[in-house]
Short mmCIF file of C-alpha atoms in Angstrom, two decimals:
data_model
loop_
_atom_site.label_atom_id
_atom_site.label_comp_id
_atom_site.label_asym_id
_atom_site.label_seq_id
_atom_site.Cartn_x
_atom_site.Cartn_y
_atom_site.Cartn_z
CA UNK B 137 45.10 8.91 12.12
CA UNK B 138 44.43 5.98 13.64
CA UNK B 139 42.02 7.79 16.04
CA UNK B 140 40.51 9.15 13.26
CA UNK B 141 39.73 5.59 11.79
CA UNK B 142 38.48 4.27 15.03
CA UNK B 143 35.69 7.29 15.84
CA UNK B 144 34.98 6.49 12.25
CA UNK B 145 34.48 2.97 12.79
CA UNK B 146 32.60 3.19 15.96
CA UNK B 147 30.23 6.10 14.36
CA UNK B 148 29.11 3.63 11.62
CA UNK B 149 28.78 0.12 14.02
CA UNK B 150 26.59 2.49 16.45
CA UNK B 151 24.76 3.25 13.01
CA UNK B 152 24.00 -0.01 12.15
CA UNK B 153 22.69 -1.16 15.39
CA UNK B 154 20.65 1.59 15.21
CA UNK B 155 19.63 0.63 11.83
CA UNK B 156 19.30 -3.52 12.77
CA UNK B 157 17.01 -2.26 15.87
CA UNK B 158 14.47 0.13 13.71
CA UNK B 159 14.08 -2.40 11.33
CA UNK B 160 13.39 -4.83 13.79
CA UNK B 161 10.95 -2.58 15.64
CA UNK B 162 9.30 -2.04 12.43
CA UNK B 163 8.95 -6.07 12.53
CA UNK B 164 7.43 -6.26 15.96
CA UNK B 165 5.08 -3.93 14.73
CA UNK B 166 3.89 -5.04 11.78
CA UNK B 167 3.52 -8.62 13.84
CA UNK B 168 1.59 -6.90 16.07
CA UNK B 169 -0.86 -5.73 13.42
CA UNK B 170 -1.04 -8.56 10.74
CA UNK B 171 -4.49 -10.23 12.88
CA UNK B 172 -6.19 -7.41 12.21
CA UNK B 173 -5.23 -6.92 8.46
CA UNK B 174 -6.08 -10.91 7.79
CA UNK B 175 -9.28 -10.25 9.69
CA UNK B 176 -10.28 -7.31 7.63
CA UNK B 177 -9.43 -9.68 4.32
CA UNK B 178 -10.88 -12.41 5.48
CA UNK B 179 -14.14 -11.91 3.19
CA UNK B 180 -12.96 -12.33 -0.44
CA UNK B 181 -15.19 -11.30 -3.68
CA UNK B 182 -12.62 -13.31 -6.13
CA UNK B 183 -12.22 -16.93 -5.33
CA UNK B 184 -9.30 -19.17 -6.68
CA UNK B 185 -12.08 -21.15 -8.35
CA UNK B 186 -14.24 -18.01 -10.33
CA UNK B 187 -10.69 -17.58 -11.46
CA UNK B 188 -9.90 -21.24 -12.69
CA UNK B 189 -7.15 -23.09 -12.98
CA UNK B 190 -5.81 -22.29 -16.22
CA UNK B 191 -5.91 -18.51 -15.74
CA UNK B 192 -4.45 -18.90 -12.56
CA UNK B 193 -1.10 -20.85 -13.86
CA UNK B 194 -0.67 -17.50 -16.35
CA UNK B 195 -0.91 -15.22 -13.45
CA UNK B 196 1.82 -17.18 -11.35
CA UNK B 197 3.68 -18.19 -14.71
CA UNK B 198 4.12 -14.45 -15.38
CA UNK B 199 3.63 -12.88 -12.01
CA UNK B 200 4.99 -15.45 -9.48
CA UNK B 201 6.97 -17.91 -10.38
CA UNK B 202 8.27 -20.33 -7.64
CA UNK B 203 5.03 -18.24 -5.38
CA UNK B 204 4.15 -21.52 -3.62
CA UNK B 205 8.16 -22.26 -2.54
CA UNK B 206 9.70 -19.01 -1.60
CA UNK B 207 9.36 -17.64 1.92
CA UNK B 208 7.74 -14.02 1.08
CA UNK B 209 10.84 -12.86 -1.26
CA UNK B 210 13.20 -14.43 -3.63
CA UNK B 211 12.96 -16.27 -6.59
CA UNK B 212 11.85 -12.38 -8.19
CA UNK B 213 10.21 -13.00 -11.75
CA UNK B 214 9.93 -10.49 -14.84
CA UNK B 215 6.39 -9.29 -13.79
CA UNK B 216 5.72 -6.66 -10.25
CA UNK B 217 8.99 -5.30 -10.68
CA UNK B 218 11.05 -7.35 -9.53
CA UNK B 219 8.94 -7.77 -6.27
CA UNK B 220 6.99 -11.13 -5.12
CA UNK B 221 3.15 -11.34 -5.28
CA UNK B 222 3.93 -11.44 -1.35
CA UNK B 223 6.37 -8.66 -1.47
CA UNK B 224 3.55 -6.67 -3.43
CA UNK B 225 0.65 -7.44 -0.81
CA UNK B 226 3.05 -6.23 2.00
CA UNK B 227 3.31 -3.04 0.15
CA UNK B 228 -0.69 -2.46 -0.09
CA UNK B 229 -1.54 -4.04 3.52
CA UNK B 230 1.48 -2.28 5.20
CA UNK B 231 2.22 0.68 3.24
CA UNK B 232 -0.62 1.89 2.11
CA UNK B 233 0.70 0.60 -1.66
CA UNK B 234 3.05 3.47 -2.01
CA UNK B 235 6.53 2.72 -3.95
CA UNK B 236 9.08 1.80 -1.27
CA UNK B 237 12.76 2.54 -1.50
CA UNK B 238 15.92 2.19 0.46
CA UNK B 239 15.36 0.83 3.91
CA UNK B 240 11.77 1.46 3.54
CA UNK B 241 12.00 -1.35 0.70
CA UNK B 242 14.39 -3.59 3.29
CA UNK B 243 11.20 -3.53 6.31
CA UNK B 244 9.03 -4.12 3.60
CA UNK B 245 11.06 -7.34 2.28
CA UNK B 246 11.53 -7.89 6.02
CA UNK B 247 7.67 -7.99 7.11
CA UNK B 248 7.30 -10.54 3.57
CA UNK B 249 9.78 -12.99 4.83
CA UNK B 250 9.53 -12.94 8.97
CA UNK B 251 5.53 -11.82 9.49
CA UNK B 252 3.16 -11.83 6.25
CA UNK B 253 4.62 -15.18 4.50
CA UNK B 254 4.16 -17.12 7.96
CA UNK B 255 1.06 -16.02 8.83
CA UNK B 256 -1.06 -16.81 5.85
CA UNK B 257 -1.22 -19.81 3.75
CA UNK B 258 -0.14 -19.10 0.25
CA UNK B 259 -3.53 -20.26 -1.10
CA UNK B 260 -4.87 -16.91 0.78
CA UNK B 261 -1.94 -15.14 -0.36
CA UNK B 262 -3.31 -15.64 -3.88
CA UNK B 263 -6.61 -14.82 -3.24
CA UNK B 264 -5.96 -11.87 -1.71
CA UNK B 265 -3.24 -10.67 -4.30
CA UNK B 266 -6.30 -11.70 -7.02
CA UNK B 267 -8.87 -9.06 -4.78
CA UNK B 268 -6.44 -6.57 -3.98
CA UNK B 269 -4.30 -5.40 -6.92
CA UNK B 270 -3.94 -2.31 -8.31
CA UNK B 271 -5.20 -1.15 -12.07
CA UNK B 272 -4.83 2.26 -11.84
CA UNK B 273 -7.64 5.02 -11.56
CA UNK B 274 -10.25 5.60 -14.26
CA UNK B 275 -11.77 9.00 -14.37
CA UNK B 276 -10.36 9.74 -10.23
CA UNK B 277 -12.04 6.00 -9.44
CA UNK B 278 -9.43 3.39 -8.20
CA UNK B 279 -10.01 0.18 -10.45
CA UNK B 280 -9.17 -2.43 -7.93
CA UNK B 281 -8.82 -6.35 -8.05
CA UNK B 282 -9.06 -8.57 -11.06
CA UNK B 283 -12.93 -9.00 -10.86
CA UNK B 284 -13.19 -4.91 -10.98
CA UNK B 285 -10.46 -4.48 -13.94
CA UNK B 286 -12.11 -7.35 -15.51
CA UNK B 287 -15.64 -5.53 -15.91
CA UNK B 288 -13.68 -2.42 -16.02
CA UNK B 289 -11.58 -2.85 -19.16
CA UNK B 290 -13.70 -5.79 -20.96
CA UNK B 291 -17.26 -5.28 -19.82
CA UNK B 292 -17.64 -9.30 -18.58
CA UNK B 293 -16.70 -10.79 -14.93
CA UNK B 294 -13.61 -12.50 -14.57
CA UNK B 295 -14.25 -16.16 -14.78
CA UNK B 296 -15.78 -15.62 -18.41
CA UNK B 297 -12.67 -13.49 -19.53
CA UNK B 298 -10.52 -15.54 -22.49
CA UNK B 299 -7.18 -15.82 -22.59
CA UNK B 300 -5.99 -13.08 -24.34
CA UNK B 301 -8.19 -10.88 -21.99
CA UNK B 302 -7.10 -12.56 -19.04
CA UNK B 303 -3.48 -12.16 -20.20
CA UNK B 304 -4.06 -7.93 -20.56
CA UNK B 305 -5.03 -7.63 -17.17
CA UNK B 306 -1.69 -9.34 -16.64
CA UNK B 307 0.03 -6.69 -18.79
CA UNK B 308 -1.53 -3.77 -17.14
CA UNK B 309 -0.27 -4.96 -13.47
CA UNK B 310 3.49 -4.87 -15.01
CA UNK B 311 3.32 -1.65 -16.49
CA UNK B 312 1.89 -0.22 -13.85
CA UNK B 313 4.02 -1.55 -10.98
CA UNK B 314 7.02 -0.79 -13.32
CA UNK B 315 5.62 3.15 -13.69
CA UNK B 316 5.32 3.02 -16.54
CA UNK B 317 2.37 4.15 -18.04
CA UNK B 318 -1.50 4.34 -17.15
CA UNK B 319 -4.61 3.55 -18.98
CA UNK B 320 -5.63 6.27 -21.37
CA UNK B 321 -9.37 5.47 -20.85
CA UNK B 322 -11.84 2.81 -20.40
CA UNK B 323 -11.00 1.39 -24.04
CA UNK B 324 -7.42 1.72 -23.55
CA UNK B 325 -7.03 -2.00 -22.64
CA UNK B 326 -3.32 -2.71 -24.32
CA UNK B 327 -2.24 0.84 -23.18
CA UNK B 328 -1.09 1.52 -26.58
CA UNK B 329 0.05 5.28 -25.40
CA UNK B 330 3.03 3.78 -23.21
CA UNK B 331 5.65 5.19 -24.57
CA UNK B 332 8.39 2.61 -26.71
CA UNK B 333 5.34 0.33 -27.23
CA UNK B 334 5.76 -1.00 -23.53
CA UNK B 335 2.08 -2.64 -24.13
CA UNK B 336 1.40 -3.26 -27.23
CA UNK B 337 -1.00 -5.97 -28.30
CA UNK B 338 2.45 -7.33 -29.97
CA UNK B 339 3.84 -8.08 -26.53
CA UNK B 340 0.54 -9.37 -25.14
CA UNK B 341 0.63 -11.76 -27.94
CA UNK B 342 4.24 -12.57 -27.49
CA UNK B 343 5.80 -11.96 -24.24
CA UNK B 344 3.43 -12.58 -21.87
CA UNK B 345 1.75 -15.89 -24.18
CA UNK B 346 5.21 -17.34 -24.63
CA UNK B 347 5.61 -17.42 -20.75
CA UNK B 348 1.64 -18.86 -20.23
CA UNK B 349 2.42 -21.77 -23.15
#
C-alpha cells in the first residue's frame, strides 16, 4: 500500500515539474517575442486624448478598475469577464484572441504578470486595449477598436460619441467577452436579441451609468 502511495506521489511531483517547466517555457517565449508585438503596435489610430478624459474614466470605471496599480492580473472587475484589460491584450497579442482555458488560461495570466505588464507602460496598455478590442463581425467583417465600432454602430468617430454612446460600446465588449450574444446588425447597438435582456438599453442606463457616476 504504501508503495502504492509513493509511485502515486512521485507520478504527480514529476507531473508538476513538468507542468512548472512548460509554463515557464511558454514564458521565455513569449519574452522572446513581446519586441516584436510592441513594435508592430507601436503606430496607434486611437489616442488617449481623441478619446478624452471623461470617456476614458467610464472605460476603466467599468472595464479596469485598479488598471494603473495591478501588475497584469488581479484586482478582476465586473466587465471582460473577469479578465484585466492586460489579461485581455495578452489574449489578442499572444493567442490570437481565442478563449483560453485551463493551463492555457494560467500562461496567459502568466505572460500578463511576468512579460506584457513589465514591458509596456500602462498608458500604452490603454491605448492599445482602446485600438485593439474586439466588437464582433458585421456581415463576415471584424469590427475592431473603439474608433471602428464607434463609426460602425453610431455613424460618428469616437471623440464626438456622447455618453450614452460611449457607454454601449462599453456594453458590447462585456457581452461579447462574456459569450454572450452578438450584434444582430448594424442598428443593433443595445443588442436587444441577447437573450434574458443581457443588453438592454435598461442596463446601459443603469448598470453600466451607475458605475461611470
Amino acid at each position: 500500500m504504501k508503495g502504492i502511495i509513493w509511485i502515486t506521489a512521485g507520478a504527480i511531483g514529476s507531473l508538476l515539474i513538468l507542468l512548472i517547466g512548460f509554463e515557464a517555457y511558454a514564458v521565455i517565449r513569449a519574452r522572446a517575442r513581446t519586441p516584436m508585438i510592441i513594435a508592430q503596435n507601436k503606430v496607434r489610430p486611437i489616442t488617449l486624448a481623441q478619446v478624452g478624459k471623461r470617456h476614458l474614466a467610464m472605460l476603466l470605471r467599468v472595464e479596469g478598475t485598479g488598471f494603473f496599480h495591478h501588475r497584469g492580473v488581479g484586482n478582476v472587475t465586473p466587465g471582460q469577464g473577469r479578465t484585466t484589460m492586460t489579461q485581455a491584450l495578452v489574449k489578442r497579442l499572444y493567442f490570437d484572441g481565442g478563449i483560453q482555458t485551463g493551463f492555457a488560461k494560467v500562461e496567459q495570466s502568466l505572460i500578463a504578470r511576468y512579460v506584457f505588464d513589465p514591458a509596456v507602460p500602462k498608458r500604452d496598455q490603454l491605448e492599445m486595449f482602446l485600438n485593439l478590442a474586439s466588437f464582433g463581425t458585421i456581415r463576415g467583417r471584424p469590427v475592431i477598436g473603439f474608433e471602428n465600432a464607434a463609426l460602425t454602430f453610431h455613424g460618428k468617430p469616437i471623440g464626438s460619441l456622447d455618453d450614452r454612446q460611449f457607454l454601449s460600446l462599453i456594453a458590447m465588449l462585456e457581452a461579447l467577452v462574456a459569450g454572450r450574444c452578438k450584434p444582430r446588425d448594424l442598428t443593433d447597438v443595445s443588442y436587444e436579441d441577447c437573450p434574458l435582456g443581457w443588453l438592454t438599453q435598461r442596463m446601459i442606463d443603469r448598470r453600466l451609468a451607475r458605475r461611470c457616476a
